[in-house]
C-alpha cells in the first residue's frame, strides 16, 4: 500500500514563490504526478517525475528524491489564478495500468 | 476535439435507486478509471480497467459496479447498497503505456434526495 502526506493549506502572495511538499511511502515506486484542481473542476496534469531531480515547465517545477520518498512542486511568479488545490499522486509497480494513489491535496490561496 | 465526456453534470438519487454515470473517451486510451472525491479530500479509486472486457476493484468498490464493453466507454453504476453516495465522481483515462498520464473528465456531482 501507499501513504501520501501533503500540507492541507498554504497561503502565498502574488508574485512570490511557493513550495508544496509531498512525502510518500510505497513498496514499489513507479512515478509521481502533480495535478492542479480548481474548485469544482477536474484535476489537470502538471508534472511527472520518475527519476531523481528537477523537472521544469515554465513557472512550475517538480523535484523528486526517491531515496527520501519526497517530492515538491515549486510555483514561481505566483498569479491569482494559481489559487487551487494541488494533488500529489504516486504510482507503484503493482499494476502497469497507471493505477495511482492520490494525496488529500494542498489548497493554495494566493493573496494580492 | 479529443477528450473525456462525463454526463450528467449533476445527478440526484432517491433512496433505494440505482443510478448510472456515463464516461466516454475518444483519446483511444486503453485504461480508464473512476474516482470519488469528498469535500476537502483527495481522489479515492473505485474501479479501473486496463483493457476492454476487464476491470478491477479499487480501494472503495463496495456499492458500485462497472462495465467495459467498449474501449471508449466505462459507465459507473451507484447501487442502492452504497449508503453514502453524495460526492463528486471523476472519470479518467490513460494510454496504458509510457508516462501513462491520466486525463480527467469534468465530473458528475451526485446528491441524494
Coordinates of C-alpha atoms in Angstrom, one line a residue:
Chain A
X1 CA 0.0 0.0 0.0
X2 CA 0.9 3.7 -0.1
X3 CA 0.8 6.6 2.3
X4 CA 1.0 10.1 0.9
X5 CA 1.3 13.3 3.0
X6 CA 0.8 16.9 1.9
X7 CA 0.1 20.0 3.9
X8 CA -3.6 20.8 4.0
X9 CA -3.4 24.5 3.3
X10 CA -0.8 27.2 2.2
X11 CA -1.1 30.9 1.6
X12 CA 1.3 33.0 -0.5
X13 CA 1.4 36.4 -2.1
X14 CA 1.0 37.3 -5.7
X15 CA 4.4 37.4 -7.4
X16 CA 6.1 35.3 -4.8
X17 CA 7.5 31.7 -4.9
X18 CA 5.8 28.8 -3.1
X19 CA 6.9 25.2 -2.5
X20 CA 4.4 22.4 -1.8
X21 CA 5.9 19.3 -0.3
X22 CA 4.8 15.7 -0.7
X23 CA 6.1 12.7 1.2
X24 CA 5.2 9.1 0.4
X25 CA 5.8 5.6 1.4
X26 CA 5.4 2.9 -1.2
X27 CA 6.5 -0.7 -1.7
X28 CA 7.4 -0.2 -5.4
X29 CA 7.7 3.3 -6.7
X30 CA 6.9 3.8 -10.4
X31 CA 6.3 7.5 -10.8
X32 CA 5.0 10.6 -9.1
X33 CA 2.5 13.1 -10.6
X34 CA 1.3 16.6 -9.7
X35 CA -2.1 17.8 -10.6
X36 CA -3.9 21.1 -10.2
X37 CA -7.6 21.2 -9.4
X38 CA -9.7 24.4 -9.2
X39 CA -12.7 24.2 -7.0
X40 CA -15.5 22.2 -8.6
X41 CA -13.4 21.2 -11.6
X42 CA -11.5 18.2 -12.8
X43 CA -7.8 17.8 -12.0
X44 CA -5.4 18.8 -14.8
X45 CA -1.9 17.3 -15.2
X46 CA 1.1 19.5 -14.2
X47 CA 4.2 17.3 -14.0
X48 CA 5.6 13.8 -13.8
X49 CA 8.8 12.6 -12.1
X50 CA 10.2 9.1 -12.2
X51 CA 13.9 9.7 -11.8
X52 CA 15.6 11.9 -9.1
X53 CA 16.0 15.5 -9.9
X54 CA 14.2 18.6 -11.1
X55 CA 11.7 18.8 -14.0
X56 CA 11.0 22.4 -15.1
X57 CA 7.9 23.6 -17.1
X58 CA 7.7 27.3 -17.3
X59 CA 6.6 28.7 -13.9
X60 CA 6.2 25.3 -12.4
X61 CA 8.9 22.8 -11.4
X62 CA 8.8 19.5 -9.7
X63 CA 11.5 17.7 -7.7
X64 CA 11.9 14.1 -6.7
X65 CA 14.1 12.2 -4.3
X66 CA 13.3 8.5 -4.4
X67 CA 15.6 7.6 -1.5
X68 CA 13.8 10.1 0.7
X69 CA 10.3 9.4 -0.6
X70 CA 10.0 13.1 -1.2
X71 CA 8.8 15.5 -3.9
X72 CA 8.0 19.1 -4.1
X73 CA 6.1 21.4 -6.5
X74 CA 7.6 24.8 -6.9
X75 CA 5.4 27.6 -8.3
X76 CA 7.2 30.8 -9.3
X77 CA 5.8 34.3 -10.0
X78 CA 2.5 33.4 -8.4
X79 CA -0.7 34.6 -10.0
X80 CA -4.1 34.9 -8.6
X81 CA -5.3 32.1 -10.9
X82 CA -2.8 29.7 -9.2
X83 CA -5.2 29.6 -6.3
X84 CA -6.3 25.9 -6.4
X85 CA -5.7 22.5 -4.8
X86 CA -2.5 20.7 -5.8
X87 CA -2.7 16.9 -5.7
X88 CA 0.3 14.6 -5.4
X89 CA -0.2 11.1 -6.8
X90 CA 2.1 8.1 -6.6
X91 CA 2.1 5.1 -8.9
X92 CA 3.6 1.8 -7.9
X93 CA 4.6 -1.4 -9.7
X94 CA 1.5 -3.5 -8.7
X95 CA -0.1 -2.7 -12.0
X96 CA 1.0 -1.3 -15.3
X97 CA -2.4 0.4 -15.8
X98 CA -1.2 3.6 -14.2
X99 CA -3.1 3.0 -11.0
X100 CA -2.1 5.8 -8.7
X101 CA -2.8 6.7 -5.1
X102 CA -3.6 10.4 -4.5
X103 CA -2.9 12.6 -1.5
X104 CA -5.6 14.7 0.0
X105 CA -4.3 17.8 -1.8
X106 CA -2.9 21.1 -0.7
X107 CA -5.2 24.1 -1.0
X108 CA -3.1 27.1 -2.1
X109 CA -4.5 30.6 -1.6
X110 CA -2.8 33.4 -3.5
X111 CA -3.4 36.9 -2.0
X112 CA -2.8 40.2 -3.7
Chain B
X1 CA -11.9 17.7 -30.1
X2 CA -10.4 14.7 -28.2
X3 CA -11.3 14.3 -24.6
X4 CA -13.3 12.7 -21.9
X5 CA -17.0 13.4 -21.5
X6 CA -18.9 12.7 -18.4
X7 CA -22.7 13.0 -18.1
X8 CA -24.7 14.2 -16.4
X9 CA -23.0 17.1 -14.7
X10 CA -25.5 16.9 -11.8
X11 CA -27.5 13.8 -10.7
X12 CA -30.0 13.2 -7.9
X13 CA -30.7 9.8 -6.5
X14 CA -33.7 8.7 -4.5
X15 CA -33.2 6.1 -1.7
X16 CA -33.1 2.6 -3.0
X17 CA -32.5 3.7 -6.5
X18 CA -29.6 2.7 -8.8
X19 CA -28.1 5.4 -10.9
X20 CA -25.6 5.2 -13.8
X21 CA -22.9 7.8 -14.5
X22 CA -21.6 7.9 -18.1
X23 CA -18.0 8.3 -19.2
X24 CA -16.9 8.3 -22.8
X25 CA -13.4 9.0 -24.2
X26 CA -12.2 9.5 -27.8
X27 CA -8.5 9.5 -27.0
X28 CA -8.0 5.9 -27.9
X29 CA -6.8 5.2 -24.4
X30 CA -6.7 1.6 -23.1
X31 CA -7.0 2.3 -19.4
X32 CA -10.0 4.0 -17.7
X33 CA -10.7 4.9 -14.0
X34 CA -13.4 6.0 -11.7
X35 CA -12.7 8.1 -8.6
X36 CA -14.8 9.5 -5.8
X37 CA -13.9 12.9 -4.2
X38 CA -15.5 14.1 -1.0
X39 CA -15.2 17.7 0.1
X40 CA -11.6 18.7 1.2
X41 CA -10.3 15.3 0.3
X42 CA -8.2 13.7 -2.4
X43 CA -9.4 11.2 -5.0
X44 CA -10.2 7.6 -4.0
X45 CA -10.2 4.9 -6.6
X46 CA -13.4 3.0 -7.1
X47 CA -12.7 0.8 -10.2
X48 CA -10.3 0.7 -13.0
X49 CA -10.0 -1.1 -16.3
X50 CA -6.7 -1.8 -18.2
X51 CA -8.4 -3.2 -21.3
X52 CA -11.8 -3.9 -22.8
X53 CA -13.9 -6.5 -21.0
X54 CA -11.6 -6.4 -18.0
X55 CA -11.8 -4.3 -14.8
X56 CA -10.5 -4.5 -11.2
X57 CA -11.8 -3.1 -7.9
X58 CA -10.1 -0.1 -6.4
X59 CA -10.0 0.9 -2.8
X60 CA -13.7 1.7 -2.3
X61 CA -15.6 -0.6 -4.7
X62 CA -18.4 -1.7 -2.4
X63 CA -21.8 -0.4 -3.5
X64 CA -20.5 0.3 -7.1
X65 CA -20.4 -1.6 -10.3
X66 CA -18.9 -1.0 -13.7
X67 CA -18.7 -2.5 -17.2
X68 CA -16.2 -2.1 -20.1
X69 CA -17.8 -3.5 -23.2
X70 CA -16.3 -0.9 -25.5
X71 CA -12.9 0.8 -25.4
X72 CA -14.5 4.2 -25.4
X73 CA -17.0 3.7 -22.6
X74 CA -16.7 2.9 -18.9
X75 CA -20.1 3.6 -17.1
X76 CA -20.3 3.5 -13.3
X77 CA -23.5 2.4 -11.5
X78 CA -24.0 3.6 -8.0
X79 CA -26.2 0.9 -6.4
X80 CA -28.7 1.2 -3.5
X81 CA -26.1 -0.7 -1.5
X82 CA -23.9 2.5 -1.4
X83 CA -25.3 4.2 1.7
X84 CA -23.4 7.4 1.4
X85 CA -23.3 8.2 -2.4
X86 CA -23.2 12.0 -2.2
X87 CA -19.8 13.0 -3.7
X88 CA -18.1 14.3 -6.8
X89 CA -17.3 11.5 -9.2
X90 CA -14.4 11.8 -11.7
X91 CA -13.6 9.6 -14.6
X92 CA -10.2 9.4 -16.1
X93 CA -8.4 7.6 -18.9
X94 CA -4.7 7.0 -19.8
X95 CA -2.8 5.4 -22.7
X96 CA -1.7 2.4 -20.7
X97 CA 2.0 2.8 -21.6
X98 CA 4.8 5.3 -21.3
X99 CA 4.2 8.0 -18.7
X100 CA 0.6 6.8 -18.6
X101 CA -0.7 10.2 -17.6
X102 CA -4.3 10.3 -16.5
X103 CA -6.7 12.8 -18.1
X104 CA -9.9 13.6 -16.3
X105 CA -13.5 14.4 -17.3
X106 CA -15.4 17.3 -15.9
X107 CA -17.0 15.2 -13.2
X108 CA -20.5 14.4 -12.1
X109 CA -21.9 15.7 -8.8
X110 CA -24.2 13.2 -7.2
X111 CA -26.7 14.1 -4.4
X112 CA -29.3 12.1 -2.5
X113 CA -32.9 13.4 -2.4

